[in-house]
PDB file of C-alpha atoms in Angstrom:
ATOM      1  CA  MET A 119      78.893 121.978 254.505  1.00 80.00           C
ATOM      2  CA  LYS A 120      75.111 121.458 254.524  1.00 84.00           C
ATOM      3  CA  LYS A 121      72.960 118.557 253.411  1.00 88.00           C
ATOM      4  CA  THR A 122      70.645 119.060 250.455  1.00 88.00           C
ATOM      5  CA  ILE A 123      67.504 117.171 249.583  1.00 89.00           C
ATOM      6  CA  SER A 124      65.881 116.819 246.194  1.00 89.00           C
ATOM      7  CA  ILE A 125      62.152 117.505 246.406  1.00 89.00           C
ATOM      8  CA  HIS A 126      59.279 117.827 243.951  1.00 87.00           C
ATOM      9  CA  LEU A 127      56.820 120.663 244.355  1.00 84.00           C
ATOM     10  CA  MET A 128      53.950 120.243 241.904  1.00 82.00           C
ATOM     11  CA  GLY A 129      56.137 118.319 239.482  1.00 85.00           C
ATOM     12  CA  VAL A 130      59.093 120.706 239.607  1.00 84.00           C
ATOM     13  CA  ASN A 131      62.358 119.365 241.006  1.00 88.00           C
ATOM     14  CA  PHE A 132      64.251 121.503 243.545  1.00 87.00           C
ATOM     15  CA  LEU A 133      67.382 121.068 245.585  1.00 89.00           C
ATOM     16  CA  VAL A 134      66.803 122.503 249.046  1.00 91.00           C
ATOM     17  CA  GLU A 135      68.799 122.541 252.231  1.00 92.00           C
ATOM     18  CA  GLU A 136      67.690 119.979 254.791  1.00 92.00           C
ATOM     19  CA  THR A 137      66.532 122.709 257.179  1.00 92.00           C
ATOM     20  CA  ALA A 138      64.532 124.368 254.386  1.00 92.00           C
ATOM     21  CA  TYR A 139      62.854 121.028 253.653  1.00 92.00           C
ATOM     22  CA  GLU A 140      61.832 120.694 257.308  1.00 93.00           C
ATOM     23  CA  LEU A 141      60.429 124.224 257.177  1.00 93.00           C
ATOM     24  CA  ILE A 142      58.317 123.416 254.085  1.00 92.00           C
ATOM     25  CA  GLU A 143      57.127 120.178 255.612  1.00 92.00           C
ATOM     26  CA  GLN A 144      55.973 121.912 258.815  1.00 93.00           C
ATOM     27  CA  TYR A 145      54.289 124.689 256.837  1.00 91.00           C
ATOM     28  CA  LEU A 146      52.321 122.272 254.635  1.00 90.00           C
ATOM     29  CA  LYS A 147      51.292 120.210 257.675  1.00 92.00           C
ATOM     30  CA  ARG A 148      49.979 123.343 259.433  1.00 90.00           C
ATOM     31  CA  LEU A 149      48.174 124.284 256.231  1.00 89.00           C
ATOM     32  CA  LYS A 150      46.428 120.903 256.035  1.00 89.00           C
ATOM     33  CA  ASP A 151      45.502 121.101 259.712  1.00 87.00           C
ATOM     34  CA  SER A 152      44.011 124.579 259.358  1.00 86.00           C
ATOM     35  CA  PHE A 153      41.800 123.452 256.442  1.00 85.00           C
ATOM     36  CA  GLN A 154      40.934 120.007 257.805  1.00 84.00           C
ATOM     37  CA  HIS A 155      37.202 120.805 257.922  1.00 84.00           C
ATOM     38  CA  SER A 156      37.107 122.310 254.440  1.00 82.00           C
ATOM     39  CA  SER A 157      35.934 120.291 251.458  1.00 85.00           C
ATOM     40  CA  ASP A 158      38.489 122.176 249.332  1.00 84.00           C
ATOM     41  CA  GLN A 159      41.492 121.186 251.465  1.00 84.00           C
ATOM     42  CA  LYS A 160      43.272 119.255 248.714  1.00 87.00           C
ATOM     43  CA  GLU A 161      42.826 122.009 246.121  1.00 89.00           C
ATOM     44  CA  ILE A 162      43.954 124.740 248.525  1.00 86.00           C
ATOM     45  CA  CYS A 163      47.065 122.790 249.530  1.00 87.00           C
ATOM     46  CA  GLU A 164      47.932 122.160 245.879  1.00 88.00           C
ATOM     47  CA  ASP A 165      47.529 125.861 245.052  1.00 89.00           C
ATOM     48  CA  VAL A 166      49.791 126.900 247.926  1.00 89.00           C
ATOM     49  CA  GLU A 167      52.354 124.260 246.977  1.00 89.00           C
ATOM     50  CA  LEU A 168      52.289 125.541 243.388  1.00 90.00           C
ATOM     51  CA  ARG A 169      52.881 129.102 244.630  1.00 90.00           C
ATOM     52  CA  ILE A 170      55.819 127.910 246.741  1.00 90.00           C
ATOM     53  CA  ALA A 171      57.257 126.233 243.622  1.00 90.00           C
ATOM     54  CA  GLU A 172      56.835 129.447 241.594  1.00 90.00           C
ATOM     55  CA  LEU A 173      58.564 131.575 244.225  1.00 90.00           C
ATOM     56  CA  ALA A 174      61.335 128.992 244.719  1.00 89.00           C
ATOM     57  CA  SER A 175      62.002 128.849 240.971  1.00 89.00           C
ATOM     58  CA  GLU A 176      62.757 132.586 241.091  1.00 89.00           C
ATOM     59  CA  LYS A 177      65.503 131.877 243.643  1.00 88.00           C
ATOM     60  CA  VAL A 178      67.245 129.279 241.448  1.00 87.00           C
ATOM     61  CA  THR A 179      69.671 130.478 238.742  1.00 86.00           C
ATOM     62  CA  ASP A 180      72.193 128.862 236.408  1.00 84.00           C
ATOM     63  CA  LYS A 181      74.945 129.407 238.971  1.00 87.00           C
ATOM     64  CA  LYS A 182      72.882 128.732 242.089  1.00 88.00           C
ATOM     65  CA  HIS A 183      70.894 125.497 242.210  1.00 88.00           C
ATOM     66  CA  VAL A 184      69.990 125.175 245.899  1.00 90.00           C
ATOM     67  CA  VAL A 185      67.188 126.962 247.753  1.00 90.00           C
ATOM     68  CA  THR A 186      68.550 127.935 251.169  1.00 89.00           C
ATOM     69  CA  PHE A 187      66.785 128.030 254.520  1.00 91.00           C
ATOM     70  CA  SER A 188      66.686 131.841 254.582  1.00 91.00           C
ATOM     71  CA  GLU A 189      65.223 131.974 251.059  1.00 91.00           C
ATOM     72  CA  MET A 190      62.578 129.406 251.948  1.00 91.00           C
ATOM     73  CA  LYS A 191      61.726 131.302 255.129  1.00 92.00           C
ATOM     74  CA  GLU A 192      61.322 134.458 253.025  1.00 92.00           C
ATOM     75  CA  ILE A 193      59.012 132.594 250.608  1.00 90.00           C
ATOM     76  CA  LEU A 194      56.838 131.236 253.420  1.00 90.00           C
ATOM     77  CA  ASP A 195      56.741 134.638 255.141  1.00 90.00           C
ATOM     78  CA  THR A 196      55.488 136.093 251.855  1.00 88.00           C
ATOM     79  CA  LEU A 197      52.654 133.565 251.800  1.00 87.00           C
ATOM     80  CA  GLY A 198      51.723 134.194 255.431  1.00 86.00           C
ATOM     81  CA  ASP A 199      50.791 131.949 258.317  1.00 86.00           C
ATOM     82  CA  PRO A 200      48.325 129.156 257.421  1.00 81.00           C
ATOM     83  CA  GLU A 201      46.183 129.882 260.476  1.00 79.00           C
ATOM     84  CA  ASP A 202      45.614 133.430 259.194  1.00 78.00           C
ATOM     85  CA  PHE A 203      44.228 132.333 255.826  1.00 74.00           C
ATOM     86  CA  GLU A 204      40.637 133.330 255.181  1.00 64.00           C
ATOM     87  CA  GLY A 205      38.276 130.400 255.421  1.00 56.00           C
ATOM     88  CA  SER A 206      40.468 128.314 257.693  1.00 50.00           C
ATOM     89  CA  ALA A 207      38.333 129.057 260.748  1.00 49.00           C
ATOM     90  CA  ASN A 208      36.225 126.434 262.422  1.00 52.00           C
ATOM     91  CA  PRO A 209      32.877 125.971 260.578  1.00 51.00           C
ATOM     92  CA  SER A 210      30.900 126.519 263.792  1.00 51.00           C
ATOM     93  CA  ASP A 211      32.492 129.970 264.138  1.00 51.00           C
ATOM     94  CA  LYS A 212      31.270 130.905 260.657  1.00 51.00           C
ATOM     95  CA  LYS A 213      27.702 129.921 261.480  1.00 52.00           C
ATOM     96  CA  GLN A 214      27.734 132.112 264.553  1.00 52.00           C
ATOM     97  CA  ASP A 215      29.116 135.066 262.576  1.00 52.00           C
ATOM     98  CA  GLN A 216      26.324 134.692 260.014  1.00 53.00           C
ATOM     99  CA  SER A 217      23.627 134.530 262.682  1.00 52.00           C
ATOM    100  CA  ASP A 218      24.997 137.694 264.298  1.00 54.00           C
ATOM    101  CA  PHE A 219      24.771 139.448 260.944  1.00 54.00           C
ATOM    102  CA  LYS A 220      21.157 138.390 260.456  1.00 55.00           C
ATOM    103  CA  ALA A 221      20.184 139.504 263.941  1.00 58.00           C
ATOM    104  CA  LYS A 222      21.420 143.044 263.240  1.00 63.00           C
ATOM    105  CA  ARG A 223      19.356 143.439 260.062  1.00 63.00           C
ATOM    106  CA  ARG A 224      16.325 145.686 260.409  1.00 67.00           C
ATOM    107  CA  LEU A 225      13.260 146.154 258.252  1.00 66.00           C
ATOM    108  CA  TYR A 226      11.687 149.533 257.587  1.00 67.00           C
ATOM    109  CA  ARG A 227       8.417 150.684 256.022  1.00 68.00           C
ATOM    110  CA  ASP A 228       8.593 152.549 252.742  1.00 68.00           C
ATOM    111  CA  THR A 229       6.561 155.680 253.412  1.00 70.00           C
ATOM    112  CA  GLU A 230       6.919 156.978 249.818  1.00 74.00           C
ATOM    113  CA  ASN A 231       5.360 153.999 247.982  1.00 71.00           C
ATOM    114  CA  LYS A 232       2.848 152.891 250.538  1.00 67.00           C
ATOM    115  CA  THR A 233       0.320 150.296 249.675  1.00 68.00           C
ATOM    116  CA  ILE A 234      -1.453 148.825 252.699  1.00 69.00           C
ATOM    117  CA  ALA A 235       0.455 151.001 255.203  1.00 61.00           C
ATOM    118  CA  GLY A 236       3.805 150.683 253.351  1.00 57.00           C
ATOM    119  CA  VAL A 237       4.041 146.911 253.831  1.00 61.00           C
ATOM    120  CA  CYS A 238       3.430 145.939 250.191  1.00 64.00           C
ATOM    121  CA  SER A 239       5.557 148.555 248.504  1.00 59.00           C
TER     122      SER A 239
END
């Protein structure tokens, strides 16, 4: 016998095993932590929570009302690790990546359409 908990994911009610609830709770906490410096943190977390609700609703049928731990683990594995999400990196890392890109850019003279030694082409 396992305990179940009634939860709401984006307004949809689900019965989940207690261990599955703990898994969701940890996942959403890691998600918030990885986007703590982003101005879109709330929107991103809501979108991910909505996707979890969509995938969990596929697991529920007329005869089966509870989302199990293994099903929830499968759902979260499908979504991926929050630390791997694009844009969750530290903002200072992004600035350095952009400056590296600019440093590699080179300018060349256009020898075909030269006006004032190819500078004004």
